[in-house]
């Protein structure tokens, strides 16, 4: 009798090994296929984002421009204008006849002094757009559209006032212009300062004063300082860069009521 070289038990083990091998190959192939699908999906998603990103930016910029330019007038007017009605609600009727209400519009406008304008800070603007001639032509147009009775300008340079603002503001009714430059100490003047423009057909200027903020602060510190604080310590205070304030007492031409108007621009200082 000739016996088979493979016993039944050996054949079972071989079939089991073959099944395990086929299963392993199948799982490896499935893993590779899934990995390939994920890789392709990642590439497609990256490509899609690469294509859509510029489009999304364009849409966002378009929306921002529409909001900025379409609603700028309303937003700027609501932000800058302060419509105030002065009345005596509790006063007798006879007193109101003698002292009628006065409605007026005030505006505050930081016009960015040319000494602070650098092309590197405005890469999205052409040189013509940031030139003083173009910028202050648009500033005057904006002030005219606001229709304010009193305007407080900040960061105004003397040469800008003389070359671009004085005659233009006079033409649209601002007959009273008051300019004060910042001070650097010992009589030196800073390149920019404050300008207050008043419509001469609405108000008369009863009084105007300039407040030197640094001197006021030092005076207040001297009044409260103890014996340990020396004059050198007070002179070395981190004060707001020679800033000044303007205070005007105005009288309404139609009602005779008084209005106290202040214009100030506090210097930014990171230790403040």
Tab-separated table of C-alpha atoms in Angstrom:
chain	number	residue	atom	x	y	z
A	1	UNK	CA	0.000	0.000	0.000
A	2	UNK	CA	1.337	3.379	-1.074
A	3	UNK	CA	0.696	6.150	1.408
A	4	UNK	CA	0.126	9.837	0.371
A	5	UNK	CA	2.986	12.109	1.405
A	6	UNK	CA	0.453	14.562	2.870
A	7	UNK	CA	-1.508	13.576	5.833
A	8	UNK	CA	-5.056	14.920	6.375
A	9	UNK	CA	-3.893	17.149	9.162
A	10	UNK	CA	-1.147	18.640	6.964
A	11	UNK	CA	-3.644	19.442	4.208
A	12	UNK	CA	-5.942	21.250	6.606
A	13	UNK	CA	-3.116	23.422	7.814
A	14	UNK	CA	-2.117	24.294	4.256
A	15	UNK	CA	-5.659	25.280	3.356
A	16	UNK	CA	-5.900	27.399	6.510
A	17	UNK	CA	-2.603	29.102	5.676
A	18	UNK	CA	-3.784	29.798	2.155
A	19	UNK	CA	-7.034	31.309	3.407
A	20	UNK	CA	-5.142	33.496	5.858
A	21	UNK	CA	-2.820	34.647	3.077
A	22	UNK	CA	-5.714	35.464	0.752
A	23	UNK	CA	-7.463	37.337	3.565
A	24	UNK	CA	-4.323	39.338	4.365
A	25	UNK	CA	-3.776	40.192	0.690
A	26	UNK	CA	-7.404	41.230	0.359
A	27	UNK	CA	-7.248	43.476	3.429
A	28	UNK	CA	-3.976	45.025	2.258
A	29	UNK	CA	-5.493	45.692	-1.154
A	30	UNK	CA	-8.596	47.180	0.455
A	31	UNK	CA	-6.459	49.388	2.719
A	32	UNK	CA	-4.398	50.527	-0.243
A	33	UNK	CA	-7.552	51.267	-2.230
A	34	UNK	CA	-9.063	53.271	0.633
A	35	UNK	CA	-5.796	55.131	1.126
A	36	UNK	CA	-5.732	55.946	-2.583
A	37	UNK	CA	-9.318	57.205	-2.401
A	38	UNK	CA	-8.503	59.401	0.596
A	39	UNK	CA	-5.411	60.727	-1.155
A	40	UNK	CA	-7.404	61.539	-4.280
A	41	UNK	CA	-10.118	63.167	-2.166
A	42	UNK	CA	-7.497	65.250	-0.382
A	43	UNK	CA	-6.025	66.359	-3.689
A	44	UNK	CA	-9.457	67.255	-5.028
A	45	UNK	CA	-10.331	69.159	-1.854
A	46	UNK	CA	-7.027	71.040	-1.955
A	47	UNK	CA	-7.547	71.874	-5.612
A	48	UNK	CA	-11.083	73.000	-4.907
A	49	UNK	CA	-9.969	75.244	-2.054
A	50	UNK	CA	-7.154	76.630	-4.182
A	51	UNK	CA	-9.637	77.558	-6.890
A	52	UNK	CA	-12.343	78.843	-4.547
A	53	UNK	CA	-10.120	80.856	-2.214
A	54	UNK	CA	-9.535	83.747	-4.653
A	55	UNK	CA	-13.220	83.749	-5.529
A	56	UNK	CA	-14.196	83.868	-1.850
A	57	UNK	CA	-11.774	86.752	-1.283
A	58	UNK	CA	-13.226	88.636	-4.240
A	59	UNK	CA	-16.758	88.148	-2.927
A	60	UNK	CA	-15.763	89.298	0.588
A	61	UNK	CA	-13.950	92.348	-0.769
A	62	UNK	CA	-16.887	93.210	-2.982
A	63	UNK	CA	-19.253	92.984	-0.010
A	64	UNK	CA	-16.918	95.061	2.151
A	65	UNK	CA	-16.577	97.703	-0.545
A	66	UNK	CA	-20.302	97.823	-1.017
A	67	UNK	CA	-20.814	98.238	2.727
A	68	UNK	CA	-17.965	100.719	3.039
A	69	UNK	CA	-18.967	102.911	0.102
A	70	UNK	CA	-22.678	102.261	-0.057
A	71	UNK	CA	-23.293	102.873	3.637
A	72	UNK	CA	-20.306	105.090	4.408
A	73	UNK	CA	-22.249	108.320	4.285
A	74	UNK	CA	-24.926	107.132	6.688
A	75	UNK	CA	-22.388	105.463	8.990
A	76	UNK	CA	-20.023	108.423	8.989
A	77	UNK	CA	-22.837	110.862	9.562
A	78	UNK	CA	-24.236	108.864	12.454
A	79	UNK	CA	-20.746	108.471	13.924
A	80	UNK	CA	-19.445	111.981	13.453
A	81	UNK	CA	-22.521	114.099	13.708
A	82	UNK	CA	-23.964	114.991	17.072
A	83	UNK	CA	-27.383	116.532	16.585
A	84	UNK	CA	-28.378	118.207	19.802
A	85	UNK	CA	-31.446	120.187	20.710
A	86	UNK	CA	-31.063	122.529	23.645
A	87	UNK	CA	-34.358	123.320	25.292
A	88	UNK	CA	-35.815	124.090	28.674
A	89	UNK	CA	-38.608	121.570	29.062
A	90	UNK	CA	-39.230	122.459	32.679
A	91	UNK	CA	-39.174	126.216	32.108
A	92	UNK	CA	-42.371	128.231	31.771
A	93	UNK	CA	-43.772	128.915	28.326
A	94	UNK	CA	-42.914	132.606	28.612
A	95	UNK	CA	-39.281	131.737	29.293
A	96	UNK	CA	-39.125	129.504	26.206
A	97	UNK	CA	-40.317	132.383	24.042
A	98	UNK	CA	-37.457	134.479	25.351
A	99	UNK	CA	-34.977	131.599	25.035
A	100	UNK	CA	-35.889	129.422	22.028
A	101	UNK	CA	-34.322	126.099	21.167
A	102	UNK	CA	-31.124	125.810	19.137
A	103	UNK	CA	-30.512	122.758	16.948
A	104	UNK	CA	-27.003	122.295	15.604
A	105	UNK	CA	-24.669	119.694	14.087
A	106	UNK	CA	-21.111	119.062	15.299
A	107	UNK	CA	-18.487	116.864	13.656
A	108	UNK	CA	-15.050	115.560	14.604
A	109	UNK	CA	-12.648	114.629	11.822
A	110	UNK	CA	-9.091	113.246	12.034
A	111	UNK	CA	-7.689	114.099	8.600
A	112	UNK	CA	-4.295	112.342	9.037
A	113	UNK	CA	-1.439	114.814	8.736
A	114	UNK	CA	0.783	114.387	5.646
A	115	UNK	CA	3.819	114.078	7.918
A	116	UNK	CA	2.422	110.683	8.986
A	117	UNK	CA	1.571	109.430	5.480
A	118	UNK	CA	4.009	106.931	3.961
A	119	UNK	CA	3.432	104.962	0.772
A	120	UNK	CA	4.583	101.779	2.505
A	121	UNK	CA	1.677	102.106	4.942
A	122	UNK	CA	-0.870	102.351	2.111
A	123	UNK	CA	0.214	99.790	-0.516
A	124	UNK	CA	-3.349	99.595	-1.857
A	125	UNK	CA	-3.422	103.325	-2.735
A	126	UNK	CA	-1.784	105.084	-5.644
A	127	UNK	CA	0.553	108.016	-5.035
A	128	UNK	CA	-2.064	110.324	-6.525
A	129	UNK	CA	-4.723	109.053	-4.115
A	130	UNK	CA	-2.598	109.825	-1.037
A	131	UNK	CA	-1.257	113.136	-2.306
A	132	UNK	CA	-2.315	116.164	-0.201
A	133	UNK	CA	-4.053	117.757	-3.189
A	134	UNK	CA	-6.337	114.776	-3.760
A	135	UNK	CA	-6.879	113.877	-0.095
A	136	UNK	CA	-7.873	117.329	1.139
A	137	UNK	CA	-10.038	117.987	-1.890
A	138	UNK	CA	-12.074	114.979	-0.780
A	139	UNK	CA	-11.953	116.075	2.873
A	140	UNK	CA	-13.568	119.405	1.971
A	141	UNK	CA	-16.192	117.603	-0.126
A	142	UNK	CA	-16.985	115.302	2.818
A	143	UNK	CA	-17.259	118.209	5.244
A	144	UNK	CA	-19.590	119.979	2.838
A	145	UNK	CA	-21.810	116.895	2.585
A	146	UNK	CA	-21.989	116.559	6.379
A	147	UNK	CA	-23.371	120.055	6.733
A	148	UNK	CA	-21.974	120.476	10.254
A	149	UNK	CA	-22.145	123.856	11.955
A	150	UNK	CA	-18.937	123.271	13.934
A	151	UNK	CA	-16.119	120.911	12.915
A	152	UNK	CA	-13.154	119.892	15.051
A	153	UNK	CA	-10.232	118.702	12.908
A	154	UNK	CA	-7.304	116.734	14.308
A	155	UNK	CA	-3.828	116.225	12.833
A	156	UNK	CA	-3.964	119.426	10.808
A	157	UNK	CA	-0.714	120.928	9.555
A	158	UNK	CA	-0.287	124.688	9.166
A	159	UNK	CA	0.728	124.393	5.510
A	160	UNK	CA	-2.277	122.167	4.820
A	161	UNK	CA	-4.543	124.805	6.329
A	162	UNK	CA	-2.957	127.584	4.271
A	163	UNK	CA	-2.712	125.679	0.979
A	164	UNK	CA	-5.715	123.336	0.927
A	165	UNK	CA	-8.302	124.177	3.575
A	166	UNK	CA	-8.612	127.851	4.470
A	167	UNK	CA	-10.083	129.270	1.268
A	168	UNK	CA	-12.120	126.119	0.551
A	169	UNK	CA	-13.700	126.094	4.017
A	170	UNK	CA	-14.386	129.830	3.808
A	171	UNK	CA	-16.217	129.277	0.529
A	172	UNK	CA	-18.646	126.771	2.076
A	173	UNK	CA	-19.496	128.989	5.030
A	174	UNK	CA	-16.832	128.357	7.680
A	175	UNK	CA	-15.765	131.927	8.292
A	176	UNK	CA	-14.180	131.288	11.689
A	177	UNK	CA	-11.061	129.079	11.676
A	178	UNK	CA	-8.893	128.523	14.767
A	179	UNK	CA	-5.598	126.625	14.572
A	180	UNK	CA	-3.331	125.529	17.426
A	181	UNK	CA	-0.186	123.480	16.964
A	182	UNK	CA	1.210	121.010	19.452
A	183	UNK	CA	4.178	122.227	21.460
A	184	UNK	CA	7.561	120.589	21.843
A	185	UNK	CA	8.734	122.736	24.717
A	186	UNK	CA	10.815	125.938	24.722
A	187	UNK	CA	8.506	127.490	22.126
A	188	UNK	CA	9.083	124.857	19.427
A	189	UNK	CA	6.051	123.850	17.364
A	190	UNK	CA	5.012	120.354	16.339
A	191	UNK	CA	4.170	119.784	12.643
A	192	UNK	CA	0.461	119.211	13.329
A	193	UNK	CA	-2.266	120.304	15.688
A	194	UNK	CA	-5.955	121.169	15.985
A	195	UNK	CA	-8.287	123.164	13.775
A	196	UNK	CA	-11.821	124.219	14.699
A	197	UNK	CA	-14.087	125.561	11.953
A	198	UNK	CA	-17.283	127.447	12.794
A	199	UNK	CA	-20.052	128.474	10.409
A	200	UNK	CA	-20.264	132.221	10.808
A	201	UNK	CA	-23.939	132.284	9.775
A	202	UNK	CA	-24.882	129.999	12.691
A	203	UNK	CA	-22.642	131.043	15.570
A	204	UNK	CA	-20.594	133.948	16.823
A	205	UNK	CA	-17.427	133.213	18.785
A	206	UNK	CA	-17.671	134.775	22.238
A	207	UNK	CA	-14.414	133.382	23.590
A	208	UNK	CA	-11.666	130.975	22.608
A	209	UNK	CA	-8.871	129.523	24.711
A	210	UNK	CA	-6.060	127.021	24.188
A	211	UNK	CA	-5.362	124.436	26.870
A	212	UNK	CA	-1.818	123.055	27.078
A	213	UNK	CA	-2.463	119.588	28.421
A	214	UNK	CA	1.109	118.847	29.522
A	215	UNK	CA	1.251	121.954	31.680
A	216	UNK	CA	-2.148	121.185	33.199
A	217	UNK	CA	-1.034	117.652	34.079
A	218	UNK	CA	2.206	118.852	35.667
A	219	UNK	CA	0.346	121.502	37.626
A	220	UNK	CA	-2.097	118.899	38.927
A	221	UNK	CA	0.762	116.555	39.886
A	222	UNK	CA	2.540	119.352	41.733
A	223	UNK	CA	-0.619	119.980	43.697
A	224	UNK	CA	-0.993	116.386	44.835
A	225	UNK	CA	2.620	115.181	44.987
A	226	UNK	CA	4.348	114.426	48.276
A	227	UNK	CA	7.767	115.563	49.418
A	228	UNK	CA	9.444	112.541	47.789
A	229	UNK	CA	8.513	113.703	44.266
A	230	UNK	CA	11.026	116.175	42.883
A	231	UNK	CA	10.638	118.690	40.079
A	232	UNK	CA	12.893	116.499	37.941
A	233	UNK	CA	10.477	113.607	38.455
A	234	UNK	CA	7.566	115.769	37.318
A	235	UNK	CA	9.449	117.012	34.244
A	236	UNK	CA	10.245	113.395	33.370
A	237	UNK	CA	6.621	112.266	33.329
A	238	UNK	CA	5.493	110.333	30.219
A	239	UNK	CA	3.091	113.028	29.040
A	240	UNK	CA	1.073	113.005	25.823
A	241	UNK	CA	3.564	114.705	23.521
A	242	UNK	CA	2.801	118.414	23.815
A	243	UNK	CA	-0.899	118.007	23.057
A	244	UNK	CA	-3.221	120.968	23.255
A	245	UNK	CA	-6.955	121.376	23.527
A	246	UNK	CA	-9.252	124.034	22.116
A	247	UNK	CA	-12.274	125.368	23.969
A	248	UNK	CA	-14.687	127.761	22.265
A	249	UNK	CA	-17.693	129.531	23.703
A	250	UNK	CA	-20.200	130.039	20.887
A	251	UNK	CA	-23.490	131.886	20.719
A	252	UNK	CA	-26.286	130.743	18.437
A	253	UNK	CA	-27.357	133.584	16.125
A	254	UNK	CA	-31.004	132.504	15.991
A	255	UNK	CA	-31.670	131.765	19.664
A	256	UNK	CA	-28.897	133.514	21.553
A	257	UNK	CA	-28.125	130.256	23.430
A	258	UNK	CA	-24.535	129.500	24.385
A	259	UNK	CA	-22.601	126.405	23.286
A	260	UNK	CA	-19.298	125.252	24.765
A	261	UNK	CA	-17.303	123.327	22.149
A	262	UNK	CA	-14.053	121.450	22.894
A	263	UNK	CA	-11.629	119.933	20.402
A	264	UNK	CA	-8.848	117.624	21.597
A	265	UNK	CA	-6.656	114.847	20.221
A	266	UNK	CA	-4.826	112.749	22.811
A	267	UNK	CA	-1.525	111.388	21.571
A	268	UNK	CA	-1.339	107.578	21.443
A	269	UNK	CA	1.305	106.201	23.785
A	270	UNK	CA	1.618	102.487	24.473
A	271	UNK	CA	2.522	103.061	28.141
A	272	UNK	CA	-0.565	105.211	28.704
